[in-house]
Structure formats: structure tokens, C-alpha cells
Coordinates of C-alpha atoms in Angstrom, one line a residue:
X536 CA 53.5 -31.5 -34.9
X537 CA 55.4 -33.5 -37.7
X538 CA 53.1 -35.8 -40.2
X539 CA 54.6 -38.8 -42.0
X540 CA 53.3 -40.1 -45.3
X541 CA 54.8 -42.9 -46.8
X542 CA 54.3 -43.7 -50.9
X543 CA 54.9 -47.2 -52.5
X544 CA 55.5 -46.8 -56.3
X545 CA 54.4 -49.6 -58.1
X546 CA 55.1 -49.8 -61.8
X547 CA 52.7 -49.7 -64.3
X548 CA 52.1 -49.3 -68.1
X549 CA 51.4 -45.7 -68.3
X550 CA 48.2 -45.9 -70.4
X551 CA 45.3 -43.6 -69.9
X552 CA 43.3 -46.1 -67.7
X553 CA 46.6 -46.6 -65.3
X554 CA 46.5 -42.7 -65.1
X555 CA 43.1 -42.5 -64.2
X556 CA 43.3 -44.8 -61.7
X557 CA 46.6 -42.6 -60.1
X558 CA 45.0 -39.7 -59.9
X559 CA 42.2 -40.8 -58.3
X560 CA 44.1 -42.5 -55.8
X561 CA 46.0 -39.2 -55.2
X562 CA 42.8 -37.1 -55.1
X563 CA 41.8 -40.1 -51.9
X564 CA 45.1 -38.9 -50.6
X565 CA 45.0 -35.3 -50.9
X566 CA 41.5 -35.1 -49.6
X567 CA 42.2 -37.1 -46.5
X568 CA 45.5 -34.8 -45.5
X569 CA 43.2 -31.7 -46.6
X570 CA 40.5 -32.8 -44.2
X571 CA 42.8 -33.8 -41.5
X572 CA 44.5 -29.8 -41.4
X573 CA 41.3 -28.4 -41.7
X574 CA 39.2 -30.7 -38.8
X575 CA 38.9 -27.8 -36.2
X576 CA 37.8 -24.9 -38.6
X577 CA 35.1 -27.4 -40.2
X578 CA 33.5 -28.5 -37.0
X579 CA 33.1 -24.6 -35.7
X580 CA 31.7 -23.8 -39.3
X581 CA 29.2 -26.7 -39.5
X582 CA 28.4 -26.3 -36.1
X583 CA 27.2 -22.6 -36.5
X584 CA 25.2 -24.0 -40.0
X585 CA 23.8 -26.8 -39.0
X586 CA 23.9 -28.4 -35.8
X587 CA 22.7 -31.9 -37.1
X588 CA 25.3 -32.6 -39.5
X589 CA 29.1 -33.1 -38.4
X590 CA 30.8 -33.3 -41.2
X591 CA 34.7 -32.7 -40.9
X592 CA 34.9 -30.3 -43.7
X593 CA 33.6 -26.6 -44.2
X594 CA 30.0 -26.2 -45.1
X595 CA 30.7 -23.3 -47.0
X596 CA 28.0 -20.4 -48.7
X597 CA 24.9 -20.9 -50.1
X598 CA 25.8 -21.4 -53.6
X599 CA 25.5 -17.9 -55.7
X600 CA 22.7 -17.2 -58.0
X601 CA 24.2 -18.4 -60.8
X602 CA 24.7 -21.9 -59.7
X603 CA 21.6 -22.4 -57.4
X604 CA 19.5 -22.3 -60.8
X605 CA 21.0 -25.5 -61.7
X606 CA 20.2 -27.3 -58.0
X607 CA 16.3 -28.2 -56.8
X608 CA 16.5 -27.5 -52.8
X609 CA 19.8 -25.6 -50.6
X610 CA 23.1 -26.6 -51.4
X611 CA 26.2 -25.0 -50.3
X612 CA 30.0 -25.2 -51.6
X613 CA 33.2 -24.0 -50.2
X614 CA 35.8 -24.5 -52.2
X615 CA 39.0 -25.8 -50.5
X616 CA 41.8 -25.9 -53.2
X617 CA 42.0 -23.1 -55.3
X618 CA 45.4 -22.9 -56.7
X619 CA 46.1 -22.8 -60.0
X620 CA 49.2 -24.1 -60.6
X621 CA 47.9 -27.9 -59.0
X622 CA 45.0 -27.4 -61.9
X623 CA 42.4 -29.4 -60.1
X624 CA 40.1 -27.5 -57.6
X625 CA 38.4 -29.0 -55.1
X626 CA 35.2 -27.8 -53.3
X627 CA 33.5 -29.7 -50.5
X628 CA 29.5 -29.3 -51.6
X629 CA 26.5 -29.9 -48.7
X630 CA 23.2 -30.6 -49.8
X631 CA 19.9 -30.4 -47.7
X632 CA 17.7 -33.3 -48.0
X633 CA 16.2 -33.9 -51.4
X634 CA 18.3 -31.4 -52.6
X635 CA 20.2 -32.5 -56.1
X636 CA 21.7 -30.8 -58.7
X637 CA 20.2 -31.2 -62.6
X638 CA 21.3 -33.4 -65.3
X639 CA 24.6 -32.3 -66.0
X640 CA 28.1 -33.0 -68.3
X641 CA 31.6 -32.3 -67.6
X642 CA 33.0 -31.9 -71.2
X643 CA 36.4 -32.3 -72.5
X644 CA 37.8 -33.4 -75.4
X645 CA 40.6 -35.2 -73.6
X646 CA 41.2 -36.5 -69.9
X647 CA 38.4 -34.5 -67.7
X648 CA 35.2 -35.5 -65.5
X649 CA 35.0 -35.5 -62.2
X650 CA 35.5 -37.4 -59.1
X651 CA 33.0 -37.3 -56.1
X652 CA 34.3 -38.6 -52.2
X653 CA 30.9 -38.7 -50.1
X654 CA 32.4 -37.3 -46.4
X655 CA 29.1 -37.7 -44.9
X656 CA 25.1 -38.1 -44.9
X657 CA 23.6 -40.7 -47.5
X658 CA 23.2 -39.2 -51.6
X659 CA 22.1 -40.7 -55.1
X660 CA 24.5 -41.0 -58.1
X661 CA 23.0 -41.1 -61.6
X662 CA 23.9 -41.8 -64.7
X663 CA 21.5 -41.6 -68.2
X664 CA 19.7 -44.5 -68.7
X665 CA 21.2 -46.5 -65.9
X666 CA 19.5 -46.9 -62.2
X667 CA 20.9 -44.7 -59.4
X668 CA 23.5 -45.6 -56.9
X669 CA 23.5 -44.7 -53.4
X670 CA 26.9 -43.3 -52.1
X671 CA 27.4 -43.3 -48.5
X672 CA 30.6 -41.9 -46.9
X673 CA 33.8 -43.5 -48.0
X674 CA 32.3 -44.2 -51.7
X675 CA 34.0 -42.8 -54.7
X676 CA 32.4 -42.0 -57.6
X677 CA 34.4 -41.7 -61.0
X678 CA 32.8 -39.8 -63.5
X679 CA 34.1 -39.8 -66.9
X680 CA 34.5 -37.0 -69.1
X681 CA 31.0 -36.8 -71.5
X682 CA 28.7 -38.7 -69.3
X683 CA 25.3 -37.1 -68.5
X684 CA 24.7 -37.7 -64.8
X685 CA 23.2 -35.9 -61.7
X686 CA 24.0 -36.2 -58.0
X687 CA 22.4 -35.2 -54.8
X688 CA 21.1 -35.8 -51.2
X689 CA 18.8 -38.6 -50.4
X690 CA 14.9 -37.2 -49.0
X691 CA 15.8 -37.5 -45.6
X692 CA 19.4 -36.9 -45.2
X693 CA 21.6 -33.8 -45.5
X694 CA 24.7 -35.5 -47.7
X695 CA 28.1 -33.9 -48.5
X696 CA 31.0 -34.7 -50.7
X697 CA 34.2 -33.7 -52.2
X698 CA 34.2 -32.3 -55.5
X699 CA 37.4 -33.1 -57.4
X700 CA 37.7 -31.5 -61.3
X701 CA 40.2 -33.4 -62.5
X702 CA 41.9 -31.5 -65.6
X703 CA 41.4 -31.9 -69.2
X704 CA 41.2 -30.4 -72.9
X705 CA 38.5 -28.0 -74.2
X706 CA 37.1 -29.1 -70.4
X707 CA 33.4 -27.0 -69.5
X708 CA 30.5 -28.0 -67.8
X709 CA 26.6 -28.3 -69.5
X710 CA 24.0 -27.7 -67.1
X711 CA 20.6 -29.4 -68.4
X712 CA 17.3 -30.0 -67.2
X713 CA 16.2 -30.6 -63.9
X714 CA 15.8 -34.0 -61.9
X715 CA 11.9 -34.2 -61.5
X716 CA 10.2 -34.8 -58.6
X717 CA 8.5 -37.6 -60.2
X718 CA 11.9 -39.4 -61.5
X719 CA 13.3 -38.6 -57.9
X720 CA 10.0 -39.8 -56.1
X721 CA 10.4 -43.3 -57.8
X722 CA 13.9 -43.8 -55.7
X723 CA 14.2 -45.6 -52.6
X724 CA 13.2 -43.7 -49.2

């Protein structure tokens, strides 16, 4: 079985904004020939986790010890590009309903953040001090280097989403304090 991809270059200033903009657009791209190679293996693991939720990528483990102190209900990751030499890793990550991770910052001194791809489910998007965004498969969220934020699964759906660190300077992640229930709560249901 042969796949074709064809690329249109289009010119543009090479300023920081243009690049942003490229690499998200190749992250789209690698994460939709990623999931199409991996389809068959993804519906057999998701099908032994959880029967209700379909989604075309692996479900993964429970996330280890270390990481599950930062989330509030079950999430799950399984990372799906590893290599170092392409310097951005990519993880698909499930959460249950309700489930959300705490305030959190992906630090870098240049370049950095993160990109979310919602695969499937319904989840919240938020950043400090502005109101939360509902990302529903096929949304992209851009998150920029430095910007407090949190992200999770809605009450009553399981959500999952692609997890692209894109690469930067002096780059590490803060974890910080919990979503609360009450800030949570106050969403729409």
C-alpha cells in the first residue's frame, strides 16, 4: 500500500509568528499520518480499556505516580513519538470524565509551549484569568510558551487529545495547584 502526500510551499517572511504558524500546521500533518498507521492497533487497545470511547489512537497506561499527582480523576498517556533526533514528542493523553490536570506552565526562554489536537470526547481549555474554552475534536489549541493554563475532560465525557511539545530554550514544565472543584463546578454541564 503506497501513500501520497502532496506539499504546497508558499513563501513567507520567516518571522517567529510565520514559524509558529508552520509548525503547527506540520504537527496537524504529522498527527493525521501518525494516526492513520496506527488505526488498527488503537481500536484493539481502546477496545480492551474502554469500550465506550473509540478513539483512533492508543489509550495508553495509567499515567505513573509521579504525574498522576498533578491530575484530579484517571488519565492515561501513551506516548507515540519518542525520537529524539525530530525533538518534539508526542503523546496521545485520555482523560475520564471530570478528570483535568492542574494549573500548569510550559517554560522556555525562547520558542516552546505546547500544542493540543482534541481526537475525540468533549474537554475545557483554560487560561489565567480568561473564561474556558471547550475543545471538541478537530480543535487545536496553541499554547504559548509562559502561559499558566489547565486542560481536561468535561463532567460527563471521557476526552482525548494529542499532546505536541514543540521545542524551545531553557524549556521545563511547572506543575501548580490544582483545579478546584468549585472553580470546575462553575463550568457548563
Amino acid at each position: 500500500m503506497q501513500c501520497g502526500i502532496s506539499v504546497i510551499l508558499h513563501r513567507e517572511p520567516k518571522n517567529e509568528e510565520t514559524m509558529r504558524r508552520i509548525a503547527c500546521r506540520q504537527a496537524v500533518v504529522f498527527a493525521l499520518l501518525i494516526g492513520s498507521a496506527g488505526t488498527i492497533h488503537a481500536q484493539e487497545n481502546t477496545m480492551r480499556e474502554n469500550p465506550i470511547f473509540g478513539q483512533i489512537f492508543p489509550q495508553g497506561e495509567k499515567l505513573p505516580e509521579e504525574f498522576s499527582a498533578y491530575f484530579i480523576g484517571q488519565a492515561y498517556r501513551a506516548p507515540l513519538v519518542r525520537d529524539e533526533a525530530l525533538n518534539c514528542p508526542v503523546s496521545n493523553v485520555t482523560f475520564s470524565p471530570g478528570c483535568r490536570n492542574n494549573w500548569h506552565i510550559h517554560k522556555a526562554s525562547k520558542g516552546g509551549g505546547q500544542i493540543l489536537l482534541c481526537t475525540d470526547g468533549e474537554g475545557w481549555y483554560q487560561e489565567e484569568g480568561k473564561p474556558a474554552v471547550e475543545i471538541l475534536p478537530g480543535t487545536v489549541i496553541h499554547i504559548p510558551a509562559n502561559v499558566k493554563h489547565w486542560h481536561g475532560a468535561t463532567a460527563e465525557s471521557w476526552f482525548a487529545h494529542l499532546a505536541f511539545e514543540i521545542p524551545g530554550e531553557d524549556s521545563s514544565n511547572e506543575w501548580l495547584e490544582p483545579v478546584t472543584n468549585k472553580e470546575y463546578n462553575k463550568l457548563p454541564q
